[in-house]
CSV table of N, CA and C in Angstrom, one decimal:
chain,number,residue,atom,x,y,z
A,1,ARG,N,3.6,100.9,108.7
A,1,ARG,CA,3.3,101.9,109.7
A,1,ARG,C,3.8,101.5,111.1
A,2,ILE,N,3.7,100.2,111.4
A,2,ILE,CA,4.2,99.7,112.7
A,2,ILE,C,5.7,99.9,112.8
A,3,HIS,N,6.4,99.5,111.7
A,3,HIS,CA,7.8,99.7,111.7
A,3,HIS,C,8.2,101.1,111.9
A,4,PHE,N,7.5,102.0,111.2
A,4,PHE,CA,7.8,103.5,111.2
A,4,PHE,C,7.6,103.9,112.7
A,5,ALA,N,6.5,103.6,113.3
A,5,ALA,CA,6.2,104.0,114.7
A,5,ALA,C,7.2,103.5,115.7
A,6,HIS,N,7.5,102.2,115.5
A,6,HIS,CA,8.5,101.6,116.4
A,6,HIS,C,9.9,102.2,116.3
A,7,SER,N,10.2,102.7,115.1
A,7,SER,CA,11.5,103.4,114.9
A,7,SER,C,11.4,104.8,115.5
A,8,MET,N,10.2,105.4,115.4
A,8,MET,CA,10.1,106.8,115.7
A,8,MET,C,10.0,107.1,117.2
A,9,VAL,N,9.3,106.3,118.0
A,9,VAL,CA,9.0,106.6,119.4
A,9,VAL,C,10.3,106.7,120.2
A,10,PRO,N,11.2,105.8,120.2
A,10,PRO,CA,12.4,106.0,121.0
A,10,PRO,C,13.2,107.3,120.7
A,11,MET,N,13.1,107.6,119.4
A,11,MET,CA,13.9,108.8,118.9
A,11,MET,C,13.2,110.1,119.4
A,12,ILE,N,11.9,110.1,119.7
A,12,ILE,CA,11.3,111.3,120.3
A,12,ILE,C,11.9,111.5,121.6
A,13,GLY,N,12.0,110.4,122.4
A,13,GLY,CA,12.6,110.6,123.8
A,13,GLY,C,14.1,111.0,123.7
A,14,PHE,N,14.8,110.4,122.7
A,14,PHE,CA,16.2,110.8,122.6
A,14,PHE,C,16.4,112.3,122.2
A,15,GLY,N,15.6,112.7,121.2
A,15,GLY,CA,15.7,114.1,120.7
A,15,GLY,C,15.3,115.1,121.8
A,16,ALA,N,14.3,114.7,122.6
A,16,ALA,CA,13.8,115.6,123.6
A,16,ALA,C,14.9,115.8,124.7
A,17,MET,N,15.5,114.6,125.1
A,17,MET,CA,16.5,114.7,126.1
A,17,MET,C,17.8,115.4,125.6
A,18,ASP,N,18.1,115.1,124.3
A,18,ASP,CA,19.3,115.7,123.8
A,18,ASP,C,19.2,117.2,123.7
A,19,ASN,N,18.2,117.7,123.2
A,19,ASN,CA,18.0,119.2,123.1
A,19,ASN,C,17.9,119.8,124.4
A,20,PHE,N,17.1,119.2,125.3
A,20,PHE,CA,16.9,119.7,126.7
A,20,PHE,C,18.2,119.9,127.4
A,21,VAL,N,19.0,118.8,127.4
A,21,VAL,CA,20.3,118.8,128.1
A,21,VAL,C,21.2,119.8,127.5
A,22,MET,N,21.3,119.9,126.1
A,22,MET,CA,22.2,120.8,125.5
A,22,MET,C,21.8,122.2,125.8
A,23,ILE,N,20.5,122.6,125.8
A,23,ILE,CA,20.1,123.9,126.1
A,23,ILE,C,20.4,124.3,127.5
A,24,GLN,N,20.0,123.4,128.4
A,24,GLN,CA,20.2,123.7,129.9
A,24,GLN,C,21.7,123.8,130.2
A,25,ALA,N,22.4,122.8,129.7
A,25,ALA,CA,23.9,122.9,130.1
A,25,ALA,C,24.6,124.1,129.4
A,26,GLY,N,24.2,124.3,128.1
A,26,GLY,CA,24.8,125.5,127.4
A,26,GLY,C,24.5,126.8,128.1
A,27,ASP,N,23.2,126.9,128.6
A,27,ASP,CA,22.8,128.1,129.2
A,27,ASP,C,23.6,128.3,130.6
A,28,LEU,N,23.7,127.2,131.3
A,28,LEU,CA,24.4,127.2,132.6
A,28,LEU,C,25.9,127.6,132.4
A,29,ILE,N,26.5,127.0,131.4
A,29,ILE,CA,27.9,127.3,131.1
A,29,ILE,C,28.1,128.7,130.6
A,30,ASP,N,27.1,129.2,129.8
A,30,ASP,CA,27.2,130.6,129.3
A,30,ASP,C,27.1,131.6,130.4
A,31,ASN,N,26.2,131.3,131.4
A,31,ASN,CA,26.0,132.2,132.5
A,31,ASN,C,27.0,132.1,133.6
A,32,THR,N,27.8,131.1,133.6
A,32,THR,CA,28.8,131.0,134.6
A,32,THR,C,30.2,131.1,134.0
A,33,LEU,N,30.7,130.0,133.4
A,33,LEU,CA,32.1,130.1,132.8
A,33,LEU,C,32.2,131.1,131.7
A,34,GLY,N,31.1,131.2,130.9
A,34,GLY,CA,31.1,132.1,129.8
A,34,GLY,C,31.3,133.6,130.3
A,35,VAL,N,30.6,133.9,131.3
A,35,VAL,CA,30.7,135.2,131.9
A,35,VAL,C,32.1,135.4,132.5
A,36,LYS,N,32.5,134.5,133.3
A,36,LYS,CA,33.8,134.6,134.1
A,36,LYS,C,35.0,134.7,133.1
A,37,PHE,N,35.0,133.9,132.0
A,37,PHE,CA,36.1,133.9,131.2
A,37,PHE,C,35.9,134.5,129.8
A,38,GLY,N,34.7,135.1,129.6
A,38,GLY,CA,34.4,135.8,128.4
A,38,GLY,C,34.3,134.9,127.2
A,39,LEU,N,33.7,133.7,127.4
A,39,LEU,CA,33.5,132.8,126.3
A,39,LEU,C,32.4,133.2,125.4
A,40,ALA,N,32.5,133.0,124.2
A,40,ALA,CA,31.4,133.3,123.2
A,40,ALA,C,30.2,132.3,123.6
A,41,THR,N,29.0,132.8,123.3
A,41,THR,CA,27.9,131.9,123.6
A,41,THR,C,27.9,130.7,122.8
A,42,LEU,N,28.4,130.7,121.5
A,42,LEU,CA,28.6,129.5,120.7
A,42,LEU,C,29.5,128.5,121.3
A,43,THR,N,30.5,129.0,122.0
A,43,THR,CA,31.5,128.1,122.7
A,43,THR,C,30.7,127.4,123.9
A,44,ALA,N,29.9,128.1,124.6
A,44,ALA,CA,29.1,127.5,125.7
A,44,ALA,C,28.1,126.5,125.1
A,45,ALA,N,27.6,126.8,123.9
A,45,ALA,CA,26.7,125.9,123.3
A,45,ALA,C,27.4,124.6,122.9
A,46,ALA,N,28.6,124.7,122.4
A,46,ALA,CA,29.4,123.5,122.0
A,46,ALA,C,29.7,122.7,123.3
A,47,PHE,N,30.0,123.3,124.4
A,47,PHE,CA,30.2,122.5,125.6
A,47,PHE,C,28.9,121.9,126.1
A,48,GLY,N,27.8,122.6,125.9
A,48,GLY,CA,26.5,122.0,126.2
A,48,GLY,C,26.2,120.8,125.3
A,49,GLN,N,26.6,120.8,124.1
A,49,GLN,CA,26.5,119.7,123.2
A,49,GLN,C,27.3,118.5,123.7
A,50,ILE,N,28.5,118.8,124.2
A,50,ILE,CA,29.3,117.7,124.8
A,50,ILE,C,28.5,117.0,125.9
A,51,CYS,N,27.9,117.8,126.8
A,51,CYS,CA,27.1,117.3,127.9
A,51,CYS,C,26.0,116.5,127.4
A,52,SER,N,25.3,117.0,126.3
A,52,SER,CA,24.2,116.3,125.7
A,52,SER,C,24.6,115.0,125.1
A,53,ASP,N,25.7,114.9,124.4
A,53,ASP,CA,26.2,113.7,123.8
A,53,ASP,C,26.6,112.7,124.9
A,54,VAL,N,27.2,113.1,126.0
A,54,VAL,CA,27.5,112.2,127.1
A,54,VAL,C,26.2,111.6,127.7
A,55,SER,N,25.2,112.5,127.9
A,55,SER,CA,24.0,112.0,128.5
A,55,SER,C,23.3,111.0,127.5
A,56,GLY,N,23.4,111.2,126.2
A,56,GLY,CA,22.9,110.3,125.2
A,56,GLY,C,23.5,109.0,125.3
A,57,VAL,N,24.8,108.9,125.5
A,57,VAL,CA,25.5,107.6,125.6
A,57,VAL,C,25.1,107.0,126.9
A,58,ALA,N,25.1,107.8,128.0
A,58,ALA,CA,24.8,107.2,129.3
A,58,ALA,C,23.3,106.7,129.5
A,59,PHE,N,22.4,107.5,128.9
A,59,PHE,CA,21.0,107.2,129.1
A,59,PHE,C,20.2,106.6,127.9
A,60,GLY,N,21.0,106.4,126.8
A,60,GLY,CA,20.3,105.9,125.6
A,60,GLY,C,19.6,104.6,125.8
A,61,GLY,N,20.2,103.7,126.6
A,61,GLY,CA,19.6,102.4,126.9
A,61,GLY,C,18.3,102.6,127.8
A,62,VAL,N,18.3,103.6,128.6
A,62,VAL,CA,17.1,103.9,129.5
A,62,VAL,C,16.0,104.3,128.6
A,63,ILE,N,16.3,105.2,127.7
A,63,ILE,CA,15.2,105.7,126.8
A,63,ILE,C,14.7,104.5,125.9
A,64,GLU,N,15.5,103.7,125.4
A,64,GLU,CA,15.1,102.5,124.6
A,64,GLU,C,14.2,101.6,125.5
A,65,ALA,N,14.6,101.4,126.7
A,65,ALA,CA,13.9,100.5,127.6
A,65,ALA,C,12.5,101.1,127.9
A,66,ALA,N,12.5,102.4,128.1
A,66,ALA,CA,11.2,103.1,128.4
A,66,ALA,C,10.3,103.0,127.2
A,67,ALA,N,10.8,103.1,126.0
A,67,ALA,CA,10.0,103.0,124.8
A,67,ALA,C,9.5,101.6,124.7
A,68,THR,N,10.3,100.6,125.0
A,68,THR,CA,9.9,99.2,124.9
A,68,THR,C,8.7,98.9,125.9
A,69,LYS,N,8.8,99.6,127.1
A,69,LYS,CA,7.8,99.4,128.1
A,69,LYS,C,6.4,99.9,127.7
A,70,LEU,N,6.4,100.8,126.7
A,70,LEU,CA,5.1,101.3,126.2
A,70,LEU,C,4.3,100.3,125.6
A,71,GLY,N,4.9,99.2,125.2
A,71,GLY,CA,4.2,98.0,124.6
A,71,GLY,C,3.8,98.3,123.2
A,72,LEU,N,4.5,99.1,122.5
A,72,LEU,CA,4.2,99.3,121.1
A,72,LEU,C,4.3,98.0,120.3
A,73,PRO,N,3.4,97.8,119.4
A,73,PRO,CA,3.5,96.6,118.5
A,73,PRO,C,4.8,96.6,117.7
A,74,VAL,N,5.4,95.5,117.5
A,74,VAL,CA,6.6,95.3,116.7
A,74,VAL,C,6.2,94.7,115.4
A,75,ALA,N,6.7,95.3,114.3
A,75,ALA,CA,6.4,94.8,113.0
A,75,ALA,C,6.9,93.4,112.8
A,76,ASP,N,6.1,92.5,112.3
A,76,ASP,CA,6.4,91.1,112.1
A,76,ASP,C,7.1,91.0,110.8
A,77,LEU,N,8.4,91.3,110.8
A,77,LEU,CA,9.2,91.3,109.6
A,77,LEU,C,10.1,90.0,109.6
A,78,SER,N,10.2,89.4,108.4
A,78,SER,CA,11.1,88.3,108.3
A,78,SER,C,12.5,88.8,108.1
A,79,PRO,N,13.6,88.0,108.3
A,79,PRO,CA,14.9,88.4,108.1
A,79,PRO,C,15.1,89.0,106.7
A,80,LYS,N,14.5,88.4,105.7
A,80,LYS,CA,14.7,88.9,104.4
A,80,LYS,C,14.0,90.3,104.2
A,81,GLN,N,12.9,90.5,104.9
A,81,GLN,CA,12.2,91.8,104.8
A,81,GLN,C,13.1,92.9,105.5
A,82,ARG,N,13.7,92.5,106.6
A,82,ARG,CA,14.5,93.5,107.4
A,82,ARG,C,15.6,94.1,106.6
A,83,ILE,N,16.1,93.3,105.6
A,83,ILE,CA,17.3,93.8,104.8
A,83,ILE,C,16.8,94.5,103.5
A,84,MET,N,15.5,94.6,103.3
A,84,MET,CA,15.0,95.3,102.1
A,84,MET,C,15.2,96.8,102.2
A,85,THR,N,15.6,97.4,101.1
A,85,THR,CA,15.9,98.8,101.1
A,85,THR,C,14.6,99.6,101.6
A,86,ARG,N,13.5,99.2,101.1
A,86,ARG,CA,12.3,100.0,101.5
A,86,ARG,C,12.0,99.9,103.0
A,87,VAL,N,12.2,98.8,103.6
A,87,VAL,CA,12.1,98.6,105.1
A,87,VAL,C,13.1,99.5,105.8
A,88,LYS,N,14.3,99.5,105.3
A,88,LYS,CA,15.3,100.3,106.0
A,88,LYS,C,15.0,101.8,105.9
A,89,ILE,N,14.5,102.2,104.7
A,89,ILE,CA,14.1,103.6,104.5
A,89,ILE,C,13.0,104.0,105.5
A,90,VAL,N,12.0,103.1,105.6
A,90,VAL,CA,10.9,103.4,106.5
A,90,VAL,C,11.4,103.5,107.9
A,91,GLY,N,12.3,102.7,108.4
A,91,GLY,CA,12.8,102.7,109.7
A,91,GLY,C,13.6,104.0,109.9
A,92,THR,N,14.4,104.4,108.9
A,92,THR,CA,15.2,105.6,109.0
A,92,THR,C,14.3,106.8,109.0
A,93,MET,N,13.3,106.8,108.2
A,93,MET,CA,12.3,108.0,108.2
A,93,MET,C,11.6,108.1,109.5
A,94,GLY,N,11.2,107.0,110.1
A,94,GLY,CA,10.6,107.0,111.4
A,94,GLY,C,11.5,107.6,112.5
A,95,SER,N,12.8,107.2,112.4
A,95,SER,CA,13.8,107.7,113.3
A,95,SER,C,14.0,109.2,113.1
A,96,LEU,N,14.1,109.6,111.9
A,96,LEU,CA,14.2,111.1,111.6
A,96,LEU,C,13.1,111.9,112.1
A,97,VAL,N,11.9,111.4,111.8
A,97,VAL,CA,10.7,112.2,112.3
A,97,VAL,C,10.7,112.2,113.8
A,98,GLY,N,11.0,111.1,114.4
A,98,GLY,CA,11.0,111.0,115.9
A,98,GLY,C,12.0,112.0,116.5
A,99,VAL,N,13.2,112.0,115.9
A,99,VAL,CA,14.2,112.9,116.5
A,99,VAL,C,13.9,114.4,116.3
A,100,VAL,N,13.3,114.7,115.2
A,100,VAL,CA,12.9,116.1,115.0
A,100,VAL,C,11.8,116.5,115.9
A,101,LEU,N,10.8,115.6,116.1
A,101,LEU,CA,9.7,115.9,117.1
A,101,LEU,C,10.3,116.1,118.5
A,102,GLY,N,11.2,115.2,118.8
A,102,GLY,CA,11.8,115.2,120.1
A,102,GLY,C,12.6,116.5,120.4
A,103,CYS,N,13.4,116.9,119.4
A,103,CYS,CA,14.1,118.1,119.5
A,103,CYS,C,13.2,119.3,119.7
A,104,LEU,N,12.1,119.3,118.9
A,104,LEU,CA,11.2,120.4,119.1
A,104,LEU,C,10.6,120.4,120.5
A,105,LEU,N,10.3,119.3,121.1
A,105,LEU,CA,9.8,119.2,122.4
A,105,LEU,C,10.9,119.7,123.4
A,106,GLY,N,12.2,119.3,123.2
A,106,GLY,CA,13.3,119.8,124.0
A,106,GLY,C,13.5,121.3,124.0
A,107,MET,N,13.1,121.9,122.9
A,107,MET,CA,13.3,123.3,122.7
A,107,MET,C,12.2,124.1,123.5
A,108,VAL,N,11.2,123.5,124.0
A,108,VAL,CA,10.2,124.2,124.8
A,108,VAL,C,10.8,124.8,126.0
A,109,SER,N,11.9,124.3,126.5
A,109,SER,CA,12.6,124.9,127.7
A,109,SER,C,13.1,126.3,127.4
A,110,LEU,N,13.3,126.6,126.1
A,110,LEU,CA,13.8,127.9,125.7
A,110,LEU,C,12.7,129.0,126.2
A,111,LEU,N,11.5,128.6,126.3
A,111,LEU,CA,10.4,129.6,126.7
A,111,LEU,C,10.6,130.0,128.1
A,112,PHE,N,11.4,129.3,128.9
A,112,PHE,CA,11.5,129.6,130.3
A,112,PHE,C,12.9,130.1,130.7
A,113,LEU,N,13.7,130.4,129.7
A,113,LEU,CA,15.1,130.9,130.0
A,113,LEU,C,15.1,132.4,129.7
A,114,ASP,N,16.0,133.0,130.5
A,114,ASP,CA,16.3,134.4,130.2
A,114,ASP,C,17.5,134.4,129.2
A,115,LEU,N,17.2,134.5,127.9
A,115,LEU,CA,18.2,134.3,126.9
A,115,LEU,C,19.2,135.4,126.8
A,116,GLU,N,18.9,136.5,127.4
A,116,GLU,CA,19.8,137.7,127.4
A,116,GLU,C,20.7,137.8,128.6
A,117,ALA,N,20.5,137.0,129.6
A,117,ALA,CA,21.2,137.1,130.9
A,117,ALA,C,22.7,137.1,130.8
A,118,ALA,N,23.2,136.1,130.0
A,118,ALA,CA,24.7,136.0,129.9
A,118,ALA,C,25.2,137.2,129.2
A,119,GLU,N,24.6,137.7,128.1
A,119,GLU,CA,25.1,138.9,127.4
A,119,GLU,C,25.1,140.1,128.3
A,120,ARG,N,24.0,140.3,129.1
A,120,ARG,CA,24.0,141.4,130.1
A,120,ARG,C,25.2,141.3,131.0
A,121,ALA,N,25.4,140.1,131.6
A,121,ALA,CA,26.5,139.9,132.6
A,121,ALA,C,27.8,140.1,131.9
A,122,LYS,N,28.0,139.7,130.7
A,122,LYS,CA,29.3,139.9,130.0
A,122,LYS,C,29.6,141.4,129.8
A,123,ARG,N,28.6,142.2,129.6
A,123,ARG,CA,28.8,143.6,129.4
A,123,ARG,C,29.1,144.3,130.7
A,124,GLU,N,28.7,143.8,131.8
A,124,GLU,CA,29.0,144.4,133.1
A,124,GLU,C,30.4,144.3,133.6
């Protein structure tokens, strides 16, 4: 459980930041460049994903450091235990659960966007 939680928590932060940046950047691009040049919304989303990936690379260490500052306990695993398949699976599952939870948190920003603004502007 400790290993699962330790793997999960930083990924919550990463998933939240990743989705938040992608949504905000994609929406901004769609409402500006997308309207001006007639880009498809999916194209704007792809550019938003590029922004999100860049922020992940730039701020991944910050998220990891913040998670470490939370003082979560670290699993006391020996080097032999760390290479066991079961331990690797537990860590991967913790990371997967964390990133899904984080992405869901990042999606909350959708509640505050006018999702039809770009389409209305493109029709005008």
